[in-house]
Amino acid sequence: QQQVKQSPQSLIVQKGGISIINCAYENTAFDYFPWYQQFPGKGPALLIAIRPDVSEKKEGRFTISFNKSAKQFSLHIMDSQPGDSATYFCAATFSSGSARQLTFGSGTQLTVLP
Amino acid sequence: NAGVTQTPKFRILKIGQSMTLQCAQDMNHNYMYWYRQDPGMGLKLIYYSVGAGITDKGEVPNGYNVSRSTTEDFPLRLELAAPSQTSVYFCASSYSTGQPNTEAFFGQGTRLTVV
């Protein structure tokens, strides 16, 4: 099963609040879990990523929490800012034969109110 | 740096028409991908290529064709456009050595409407 399930579909947060986006997967062959950020009219861009042997990774205000046993991972945005308003995609990669494939969640549209 | 360049940015097609979406990258990446993005559905992989001359189907390949004659270019062909192909199409590329930590770089997208 190549699916990555993402929730919520949309999220509204006040400036300074914490934004939390959750993802779950079934395929234990997934071996890398990136998050992509997409602004309107632009293509997605890599934000932060984590390997499954690490439980948490932090880069500035962005933190990934990873629970391997539950097959779940989440993105936390601390001190959310209006400039963080974008669509966020969780993703997972795995090897398929000689190729690596990248599969995405359905996306979360984040709005941070000033 | 140009990165991944897609053309055109917008296009309106009539049902049954054909067109080619162009994608070029200047980063010498071996992998290239085509995704379509529909509201609330995320990004679905249409086709991908691991190198010149090698292509393979993704999750939603029906109605599309690709070719990869050079490292730089990966055009996507729609032969008989249907309303179901109305979407935003993204081309992406990455340099993969087989290791997990590969970053994909995306173009700005082509918004296609089939009427």
Coordinates of N, CA and C in Angstrom, one line a residue:
Chain A
Q1 N 0.8 -1.2 0.0 CA 0.0 0.0 0.0 C 0.9 1.2 0.0
Q2 N 0.7 2.1 -1.1 CA 1.6 3.2 -1.2 C 1.0 4.5 -0.6
Q3 N -0.1 4.4 0.0 CA -0.8 5.6 0.5 C -0.1 6.2 1.7
V4 N -0.2 7.6 1.8 CA 0.1 8.3 3.0 C -1.1 9.2 3.3
K5 N -1.7 9.0 4.4 CA -3.0 9.7 4.8 C -2.6 10.9 5.6
Q6 N -3.2 12.0 5.2 CA -2.9 13.3 5.9 C -4.1 14.0 6.4
S7 N -4.0 14.6 7.6 CA -5.1 15.4 8.2 C -4.5 16.5 9.0
P8 N -5.3 17.6 9.2 CA -6.6 17.9 8.6 C -6.4 18.4 7.1
Q9 N -7.5 18.5 6.4 CA -7.4 19.1 5.1 C -7.2 20.6 5.1
S10 N -7.7 21.2 6.1 CA -7.4 22.7 6.3 C -7.3 23.0 7.7
L11 N -6.5 24.1 8.0 CA -6.2 24.4 9.4 C -6.1 25.9 9.5
I12 N -6.8 26.5 10.4 CA -6.7 27.9 10.7 C -6.1 28.1 12.1
V13 N -5.0 28.9 12.2 CA -4.3 29.2 13.4 C -4.1 30.7 13.6
Q14 N -4.2 31.1 14.8 CA -3.8 32.5 15.1 C -2.3 32.7 15.1
K15 N -1.9 33.9 14.8 CA -0.4 34.2 14.8 C 0.1 33.9 16.2
G16 N 1.3 33.2 16.2 CA 1.9 32.8 17.5 C 1.5 31.5 18.0
G17 N 0.5 30.9 17.4 CA 0.0 29.6 17.8 C 0.8 28.4 17.3
I18 N 0.4 27.2 17.6 CA 1.1 26.0 17.1 C 0.2 25.4 16.1
S19 N 0.8 25.1 14.9 CA 0.1 24.3 13.9 C 0.6 22.9 13.9
I20 N -0.4 22.0 13.8 CA 0.0 20.5 13.9 C -0.7 19.8 12.7
I21 N 0.1 19.1 11.9 CA -0.4 18.4 10.8 C 0.0 16.9 10.9
N22 N -0.9 16.0 10.8 CA -0.6 14.6 11.0 C -0.7 13.8 9.7
C23 N 0.2 12.7 9.7 CA 0.2 11.8 8.6 C 0.4 10.4 9.1
A24 N -0.2 9.4 8.4 CA -0.1 8.0 8.8 C 0.2 7.2 7.5
Y25 N 0.9 6.1 7.7 CA 1.2 5.3 6.5 C 1.1 3.8 6.9
E26 N 1.0 2.9 5.9 CA 0.9 1.5 6.1 C 2.2 0.7 5.6
N27 N 2.8 1.3 4.6 CA 3.9 0.5 3.9 C 5.2 0.6 4.8
T28 N 5.6 -0.5 5.3 CA 6.8 -0.4 6.1 C 8.1 -0.3 5.3
A29 N 7.9 -0.3 4.0 CA 9.1 -0.2 3.1 C 9.5 1.3 3.0
F30 N 8.6 2.2 3.4 CA 9.0 3.6 3.4 C 10.2 3.9 4.3
D31 N 11.2 4.6 3.7 CA 12.4 4.8 4.5 C 12.8 6.2 4.6
Y32 N 12.0 7.2 4.2 CA 12.4 8.6 4.3 C 11.1 9.4 4.3
F33 N 11.0 10.4 5.1 CA 9.7 11.1 5.2 C 9.9 12.6 5.2
P34 N 9.8 13.2 4.0 CA 9.9 14.6 3.8 C 8.6 15.3 3.9
W35 N 8.7 16.6 4.3 CA 7.5 17.5 4.2 C 7.8 18.6 3.2
Y36 N 6.8 18.9 2.3 CA 7.0 19.9 1.3 C 6.0 21.0 1.6
Q37 N 6.4 22.2 1.3 CA 5.6 23.4 1.5 C 5.3 24.0 0.1
Q38 N 4.1 24.4 -0.1 CA 3.7 25.0 -1.4 C 2.9 26.3 -1.2
F39 N 3.5 27.3 -1.8 CA 2.8 28.6 -1.8 C 1.9 28.7 -3.1
P40 N 0.9 29.5 -3.1 CA 0.0 29.6 -4.2 C 0.8 30.0 -5.5
G41 N 0.5 29.3 -6.6 CA 1.1 29.5 -7.9 C 2.5 29.0 -8.0
K42 N 3.0 28.3 -7.0 CA 4.3 27.8 -7.0 C 4.3 26.2 -6.9
G43 N 5.4 25.6 -7.2 CA 5.6 24.2 -7.0 C 6.0 23.9 -5.6
P44 N 5.8 22.7 -5.1 CA 6.2 22.4 -3.7 C 7.7 22.5 -3.6
A45 N 8.1 22.7 -2.4 CA 9.6 22.8 -2.1 C 9.8 22.1 -0.7
L46 N 10.9 21.4 -0.7 CA 11.3 20.7 0.5 C 11.4 21.6 1.7
L47 N 10.7 21.2 2.8 CA 10.8 22.0 4.1 C 11.7 21.4 5.1
I48 N 11.4 20.1 5.4 CA 12.2 19.4 6.4 C 11.9 17.9 6.2
A49 N 12.8 17.0 6.6 CA 12.6 15.6 6.4 C 13.2 14.8 7.6
I50 N 12.8 13.6 7.7 CA 13.2 12.7 8.8 C 13.4 11.3 8.3
R51 N 14.3 10.6 8.9 CA 14.5 9.2 8.7 C 13.8 8.4 9.8
P52 N 13.3 7.2 9.5 CA 12.5 6.4 10.5 C 13.3 6.0 11.7
D53 N 14.6 6.1 11.7 CA 15.3 5.7 12.9 C 15.5 6.9 13.9
V54 N 14.9 8.0 13.6 CA 14.9 9.2 14.4 C 13.5 9.5 14.9
S55 N 13.3 9.9 16.2 CA 12.0 10.2 16.7 C 11.6 11.6 16.5
E56 N 12.6 12.5 16.4 CA 12.2 13.9 16.2 C 13.3 14.7 15.5
K57 N 12.9 15.6 14.7 CA 13.9 16.5 14.0 C 13.4 17.9 14.0
K58 N 14.2 18.8 14.4 CA 13.8 20.2 14.6 C 14.7 21.1 13.7
E59 N 14.1 22.0 12.9 CA 14.8 23.0 12.2 C 14.0 24.3 12.4
G60 N 14.6 25.2 13.2 CA 14.0 26.4 13.5 C 12.6 26.2 14.2
R61 N 11.6 26.8 13.6 CA 10.2 26.7 14.2 C 9.5 25.4 13.8
F62 N 10.2 24.6 12.9 CA 9.5 23.4 12.3 C 10.1 22.2 13.0
T63 N 9.2 21.3 13.4 CA 9.6 20.0 14.1 C 8.8 18.9 13.5
I64 N 9.5 17.8 13.1 CA 8.8 16.6 12.8 C 8.9 15.6 14.0
S65 N 7.8 15.0 14.3 CA 7.8 14.0 15.3 C 7.4 12.7 14.6
F66 N 8.2 11.6 14.9 CA 8.0 10.4 14.2 C 7.8 9.2 15.2
N67 N 6.7 8.5 15.0 CA 6.4 7.3 15.8 C 6.3 6.1 14.9
K68 N 7.5 5.3 14.9 CA 7.6 4.2 14.0 C 6.6 3.1 14.3
S69 N 6.4 2.8 15.6 CA 5.5 1.7 15.9 C 4.1 2.0 15.5
A70 N 3.7 3.2 15.6 CA 2.3 3.6 15.2 C 2.2 4.0 13.8
K71 N 3.3 4.0 13.1 CA 3.4 4.4 11.6 C 2.7 5.8 11.4
Q72 N 3.1 6.7 12.3 CA 2.6 8.1 12.2 C 3.7 9.1 12.3
F73 N 3.5 10.2 11.7 CA 4.5 11.3 11.8 C 3.7 12.6 11.7
S74 N 4.2 13.6 12.3 CA 3.5 14.9 12.3 C 4.5 16.1 12.2
L75 N 4.0 17.2 11.7 CA 4.7 18.4 11.5 C 4.1 19.4 12.5
H76 N 5.0 20.0 13.3 CA 4.6 21.0 14.3 C 5.3 22.3 13.9
I77 N 4.5 23.4 13.7 CA 5.0 24.7 13.4 C 4.8 25.6 14.7
M78 N 5.9 25.9 15.3 CA 5.8 26.7 16.5 C 5.7 28.2 16.1
D79 N 5.1 29.0 17.0 CA 5.0 30.4 16.8 C 4.6 30.7 15.3
S80 N 3.5 30.1 14.9 CA 3.1 30.3 13.5 C 2.9 31.7 13.1
Q81 N 3.4 32.0 11.9 CA 3.4 33.4 11.3 C 2.5 33.4 10.0
P82 N 1.9 34.6 9.7 CA 1.1 34.7 8.5 C 1.9 34.2 7.3
G83 N 3.2 34.4 7.3 CA 4.0 34.0 6.1 C 4.1 32.5 6.0
D84 N 3.7 31.7 7.0 CA 3.7 30.3 7.0 C 2.4 29.8 6.2
S85 N 1.5 30.7 5.9 CA 0.3 30.3 5.2 C 0.6 29.7 3.9
A86 N 0.3 28.4 3.7 CA 0.7 27.6 2.5 C 0.0 26.3 2.6
T87 N 0.2 25.5 1.6 CA -0.2 24.1 1.6 C 0.9 23.2 2.0
Y88 N 0.7 22.3 2.9 CA 1.8 21.4 3.4 C 1.5 20.0 3.0
F89 N 2.5 19.3 2.4 CA 2.3 17.9 2.0 C 3.3 17.1 2.8
C90 N 2.8 16.0 3.4 CA 3.8 15.0 3.9 C 4.0 14.1 2.8
A91 N 5.1 13.4 2.8 CA 5.5 12.4 1.8 C 6.3 11.3 2.3
A92 N 6.5 10.3 1.5 CA 7.3 9.2 1.9 C 8.0 8.6 0.7
T93 N 9.2 8.1 0.9 CA 9.9 7.5 -0.3 C 10.2 6.1 0.0
F94 N 10.3 5.3 -1.0 CA 10.7 3.9 -0.9 C 11.4 3.4 -2.2
S95 N 12.1 2.3 -2.1 CA 12.7 1.7 -3.3 C 11.7 0.8 -4.0
S96 N 11.5 1.0 -5.3 CA 10.7 0.0 -6.1 C 11.6 -0.5 -7.2
G97 N 12.0 -1.7 -7.0 CA 13.0 -2.3 -7.9 C 14.3 -1.5 -7.9
S98 N 14.7 -0.9 -9.0 CA 15.9 -0.1 -9.0 C 15.6 1.4 -8.9
A99 N 14.4 1.7 -8.7 CA 14.0 3.1 -8.7 C 13.5 3.5 -7.3
R100 N 13.6 4.8 -7.0 CA 13.1 5.3 -5.7 C 11.8 6.1 -6.1
Q101 N 10.7 5.9 -5.4 CA 9.5 6.5 -5.6 C 9.1 7.5 -4.5
L102 N 8.5 8.5 -4.8 CA 8.1 9.5 -3.8 C 6.5 9.7 -3.9
T103 N 5.9 9.4 -2.8 CA 4.4 9.5 -2.7 C 4.0 10.5 -1.7
F104 N 2.9 11.2 -2.0 CA 2.5 12.4 -1.2 C 1.2 12.1 -0.5
G105 N 1.0 12.8 0.6 CA -0.3 12.9 1.2 C -1.2 13.9 0.5
S106 N -2.4 14.1 0.9 CA -3.4 14.9 0.2 C -3.3 16.4 0.4
G107 N -2.4 16.8 1.4 CA -2.2 18.2 1.6 C -3.0 18.8 2.7
T108 N -2.5 19.8 3.4 CA -3.2 20.6 4.4 C -3.0 22.1 4.0
Q109 N -4.1 22.8 3.9 CA -4.0 24.2 3.6 C -4.0 24.9 4.9
L110 N -2.9 25.5 5.3 CA -2.7 26.2 6.5 C -2.9 27.7 6.3
T111 N -3.8 28.3 7.1 CA -4.0 29.8 7.2 C -3.6 30.3 8.6
V112 N -2.7 31.2 8.6 CA -2.3 31.8 9.9 C -2.8 33.2 9.9
L113 N -3.7 33.5 10.9 CA -4.4 34.8 10.9 C -3.5 35.8 11.7
P114 N -3.4 37.0 11.2 CA -2.6 38.0 11.8 C -3.1 38.5 13.2
Chain B
N1 N 19.9 30.6 -11.4 CA 19.7 29.1 -11.7 C 18.3 28.9 -12.1
A2 N 18.1 28.2 -13.3 CA 16.8 28.0 -13.8 C 16.1 26.9 -13.0
G3 N 16.8 25.8 -12.7 CA 16.1 24.7 -12.0 C 15.3 23.9 -12.9
V4 N 14.0 23.7 -12.6 CA 13.0 23.0 -13.4 C 12.1 24.0 -14.1
T5 N 12.1 23.9 -15.4 CA 11.3 24.9 -16.2 C 10.2 24.2 -16.9
Q6 N 8.9 24.6 -16.7 CA 7.8 24.0 -17.3 C 7.1 25.1 -18.3
T7 N 6.7 24.6 -19.4 CA 6.0 25.4 -20.4 C 4.9 24.6 -21.0
P8 N 3.7 25.2 -21.3 CA 3.3 26.5 -20.9 C 2.9 26.6 -19.4
K9 N 2.6 27.8 -18.9 CA 2.0 28.0 -17.6 C 0.5 27.7 -17.5
F10 N -0.1 28.1 -18.6 CA -1.6 27.9 -18.7 C -1.9 27.4 -20.1
R11 N -3.0 26.6 -20.1 CA -3.5 26.1 -21.4 C -4.9 25.7 -21.3
I12 N -5.7 26.0 -22.3 CA -7.1 25.5 -22.5 C -7.1 24.7 -23.7
L13 N -7.6 23.4 -23.5 CA -7.7 22.5 -24.6 C -9.2 22.1 -24.8
K14 N -9.5 21.8 -26.1 CA -10.9 21.3 -26.3 C -10.8 19.7 -26.2
I15 N -11.9 19.1 -25.9 CA -11.9 17.7 -25.8 C -11.5 17.0 -27.1
G16 N -10.6 16.1 -27.0 CA -10.1 15.4 -28.1 C -8.8 15.9 -28.7
Q17 N -8.4 17.2 -28.3 CA -7.2 17.7 -28.8 C -6.0 17.1 -28.1
S18 N -4.8 17.3 -28.7 CA -3.6 16.8 -28.1 C -2.7 17.9 -27.8
M19 N -1.8 17.7 -26.9 CA -0.8 18.7 -26.6 C 0.4 18.0 -25.8
T20 N 1.5 18.7 -25.8 CA 2.7 18.3 -25.0 C 3.0 19.3 -24.0
L21 N 3.2 18.9 -22.8 CA 3.7 19.8 -21.7 C 5.2 19.6 -21.6
Q22 N 5.9 20.7 -21.7 CA 7.3 20.6 -21.7 C 7.9 20.7 -20.3
C23 N 9.0 20.0 -20.1 CA 9.7 20.1 -18.8 C 11.2 20.0 -19.1
A24 N 12.0 20.9 -18.6 CA 13.5 20.9 -18.7 C 14.1 21.2 -17.4
Q25 N 15.2 20.5 -17.1 CA 16.0 20.8 -15.9 C 17.4 20.9 -16.2
D26 N 18.1 21.8 -15.5 CA 19.5 22.1 -15.8 C 20.4 21.7 -14.6
M27 N 20.0 20.8 -13.8 CA 20.7 20.4 -12.6 C 21.4 19.0 -12.8
N28 N 21.4 18.5 -14.0 CA 22.0 17.2 -14.3 C 21.4 16.1 -13.4
H29 N 20.1 16.2 -13.1 CA 19.4 15.2 -12.3 C 19.1 14.0 -13.1
N30 N 19.2 12.8 -12.5 CA 18.9 11.6 -13.2 C 17.4 11.3 -13.2
Y31 N 16.8 11.6 -12.1 CA 15.3 11.3 -12.0 C 14.5 12.5 -12.4
M32 N 13.4 12.2 -13.1 CA 12.4 13.2 -13.4 C 11.0 12.6 -13.2
Y33 N 10.1 13.4 -12.9 CA 8.7 13.0 -12.5 C 7.7 13.9 -13.1
W34 N 6.5 13.3 -13.4 CA 5.3 14.1 -13.7 C 4.2 13.8 -12.6
Y35 N 3.7 14.9 -12.0 CA 2.6 14.7 -11.1 C 1.4 15.6 -11.6
R36 N 0.3 15.2 -11.2 CA -0.9 16.0 -11.3 C -1.4 16.3 -9.9
Q37 N -1.9 17.6 -9.8 CA -2.5 18.0 -8.5 C -3.9 18.4 -8.7
D38 N -4.8 17.7 -8.0 CA -6.2 18.0 -8.0 C -6.6 18.5 -6.6
P39 N -7.5 19.4 -6.4 CA -7.9 19.9 -5.1 C -8.3 18.8 -4.1
G40 N -7.6 18.9 -3.0 CA -7.9 17.9 -1.9 C -7.4 16.5 -2.2
M41 N -6.6 16.3 -3.3 CA -6.2 15.0 -3.6 C -4.7 14.9 -3.6
G42 N -4.0 15.9 -3.3 CA -2.5 15.8 -3.2 C -1.9 15.7 -4.6
L43 N -0.7 15.2 -4.6 CA 0.0 15.0 -5.9 C 0.0 13.5 -6.3
K44 N -0.4 13.2 -7.5 CA -0.5 11.9 -7.9 C 0.6 11.7 -9.0
L45 N 1.4 10.6 -8.9 CA 2.5 10.4 -9.9 C 1.9 9.8 -11.1
I46 N 2.2 10.5 -12.3 CA 1.8 10.0 -13.6 C 2.8 9.1 -14.2
Y47 N 4.0 9.6 -14.4 CA 5.1 8.8 -15.0 C 6.4 9.3 -14.3
Y48 N 7.4 8.5 -14.3 CA 8.7 8.9 -13.9 C 9.8 8.3 -14.8
S49 N 11.0 8.8 -14.6 CA 12.1 8.4 -15.4 C 13.4 8.4 -14.5
V50 N 14.1 7.3 -14.6 CA 15.3 7.2 -13.8 C 16.6 7.6 -14.6
G51 N 16.4 7.9 -15.8 CA 17.5 8.3 -16.7 C 17.1 8.3 -18.1
A52 N 17.9 8.9 -19.0 CA 17.6 9.0 -20.4 C 17.3 7.6 -21.0
G53 N 16.2 7.5 -21.7 CA 15.8 6.3 -22.3 C 15.0 5.3 -21.4
I54 N 14.8 5.7 -20.2 CA 14.1 4.8 -19.2 C 12.9 5.6 -18.6
T55 N 11.7 5.0 -18.8 CA 10.5 5.6 -18.2 C 9.7 4.5 -17.6
D56 N 8.8 4.9 -16.7 CA 7.9 3.9 -16.1 C 6.7 4.6 -15.6
K57 N 5.6 3.8 -15.5 CA 4.3 4.3 -15.1 C 4.3 4.6 -13.6
G58 N 3.5 5.6 -13.2 CA 3.2 5.9 -11.8 C 1.8 5.4 -11.5
E59 N 1.2 6.2 -10.6 CA -0.1 5.8 -10.1 C -1.3 6.0 -11.1
V60 N -1.2 7.1 -11.9 CA -2.3 7.5 -12.8 C -1.8 7.7 -14.2
P61 N -1.3 6.7 -14.9 CA -0.7 6.9 -16.2 C -1.7 7.0 -17.4
N62 N -2.9 6.5 -17.2 CA -3.8 6.4 -18.3 C -4.1 7.8 -19.0
G63 N -4.0 7.8 -20.3 CA -4.3 9.0 -21.1 C -3.0 9.9 -21.3
Y64 N -1.9 9.4 -20.8 CA -0.6 10.2 -20.9 C 0.5 9.3 -21.5
N65 N 1.4 10.0 -22.1 CA 2.7 9.3 -22.6 C 3.9 10.2 -22.3
V66 N 5.0 9.6 -22.1 CA 6.2 10.4 -21.9 C 7.4 9.8 -22.7
S67 N 8.4 10.6 -22.8 CA 9.7 10.1 -23.4 C 10.8 10.8 -22.7
R68 N 12.0 10.2 -22.7 CA 13.1 10.8 -22.1 C 14.3 10.6 -23.0
S69 N 14.5 11.4 -24.0 CA 15.6 11.2 -24.9 C 16.9 11.8 -24.4
T70 N 16.8 12.8 -23.6 CA 18.0 13.4 -23.0 C 17.8 13.5 -21.5
T71 N 18.9 13.8 -20.8 CA 18.9 13.9 -19.3 C 18.0 15.1 -18.9
E72 N 18.1 16.2 -19.8 CA 17.5 17.5 -19.4 C 16.0 17.5 -19.6
D73 N 15.4 16.8 -20.6 CA 14.0 17.0 -21.0 C 13.1 15.8 -20.7
F74 N 11.9 16.1 -20.3 CA 11.0 15.0 -20.0 C 9.6 15.5 -20.3
P75 N 9.2 15.5 -21.6 CA 7.9 16.0 -22.0 C 6.8 15.0 -21.7
L76 N 5.6 15.6 -21.4 CA 4.4 14.8 -21.1 C 3.4 15.0 -22.2
R77 N 2.9 14.0 -22.9 CA 2.0 14.1 -24.0 C 0.6 13.6 -23.6
L78 N -0.4 14.5 -23.9 CA -1.8 14.1 -23.8 C -2.3 13.9 -25.2
E79 N -2.8 12.7 -25.6 CA -3.2 12.4 -26.9 C -4.6 12.8 -27.2
L80 N -5.5 12.5 -26.4 CA -6.9 12.8 -26.6 C -7.5 13.4 -25.3
A81 N -7.4 14.7 -25.2 CA -7.7 15.4 -24.0 C -9.2 15.1 -23.6
A82 N -9.3 14.9 -22.3 CA -10.6 14.6 -21.7 C -10.8 15.6 -20.5
P83 N -12.1 15.9 -20.1 CA -12.3 16.8 -19.0 C -11.7 16.3 -17.7
S84 N -11.5 15.0 -17.6 CA -10.9 14.5 -16.4 C -9.4 14.8 -16.2
Q85 N -8.8 15.3 -17.3 CA -7.4 15.7 -17.3 C -7.2 17.2 -16.9
T86 N -8.3 17.8 -16.6 CA -8.2 19.2 -16.1 C -7.5 19.1 -14.8
S87 N -6.4 19.8 -14.6 CA -5.6 19.7 -13.4 C -4.4 20.6 -13.5
V88 N -3.7 20.7 -12.4 CA -2.4 21.4 -12.4 C -1.3 20.3 -12.5
Y89 N -0.4 20.4 -13.5 CA 0.6 19.4 -13.7 C 2.0 20.0 -13.2
F90 N 2.7 19.2 -12.5 CA 4.0 19.5 -12.0 C 5.0 18.5 -12.5
C91 N 6.1 19.1 -13.0 CA 7.3 18.3 -13.3 C 8.3 18.5 -12.1
A92 N 9.0 17.4 -11.8 CA 10.0 17.5 -10.8 C 11.2 16.7 -11.2
S93 N 12.4 17.0 -10.5 CA 13.6 16.2 -10.8 C 14.3 16.0 -9.5
S94 N 15.2 15.0 -9.5 CA 16.0 14.8 -8.3 C 17.2 14.0 -8.7
Y95 N 18.3 14.1 -7.9 CA 19.5 13.4 -8.1 C 19.5 12.2 -7.1
S96 N 19.3 11.0 -7.6 CA 19.2 9.9 -6.7 C 20.4 9.0 -6.9
T97 N 21.0 8.6 -5.7 CA 22.0 7.6 -5.7 C 21.5 6.3 -5.2
G98 N 20.2 6.2 -5.0 CA 19.6 5.1 -4.4 C 19.4 5.2 -2.9
Q99 N 20.0 6.3 -2.3 CA 19.9 6.5 -0.9 C 18.5 7.2 -0.6
P100 N 18.0 7.1 0.6 CA 16.7 7.6 0.8 C 16.6 9.1 0.8
N101 N 17.6 9.8 1.2 CA 17.5 11.3 1.4 C 17.7 12.0 0.1
T102 N 16.6 11.9 -0.7 CA 16.7 12.6 -2.0 C 15.7 13.7 -2.1
E103 N 16.1 14.9 -2.4 CA 15.2 16.1 -2.5 C 14.7 16.2 -3.9
A104 N 13.4 16.3 -4.1 CA 12.8 16.6 -5.4 C 12.6 18.1 -5.6
F105 N 13.0 18.6 -6.8 CA 12.8 20.0 -7.1 C 11.7 20.1 -8.1
F106 N 10.7 21.0 -7.9 CA 9.5 21.1 -8.7 C 9.6 22.4 -9.6
G107 N 9.0 22.2 -10.7 CA 8.7 23.4 -11.5 C 7.5 24.2 -11.0
Q108 N 7.1 25.2 -11.7 CA 6.0 26.1 -11.2 C 4.6 25.6 -11.6
G109 N 4.6 24.6 -12.4 CA 3.3 24.0 -12.8 C 2.7 24.5 -14.1
T110 N 1.9 23.7 -14.7 CA 1.1 24.0 -15.8 C -0.4 23.8 -15.5
R111 N -1.2 24.8 -15.6 CA -2.6 24.7 -15.3 C -3.3 24.4 -16.6
L112 N -3.9 23.2 -16.7 CA -4.6 22.8 -17.9 C -6.0 22.6 -17.7
T113 N -6.8 23.2 -18.6 CA -8.3 23.1 -18.5 C -8.7 22.5 -19.8
V114 N -9.5 21.4 -19.7 CA -10.1 20.8 -20.9 C -11.6 21.0 -20.9
V115 N -12.0 21.6 -22.0 CA -13.4 22.0 -22.1 C -14.1 21.4 -23.3

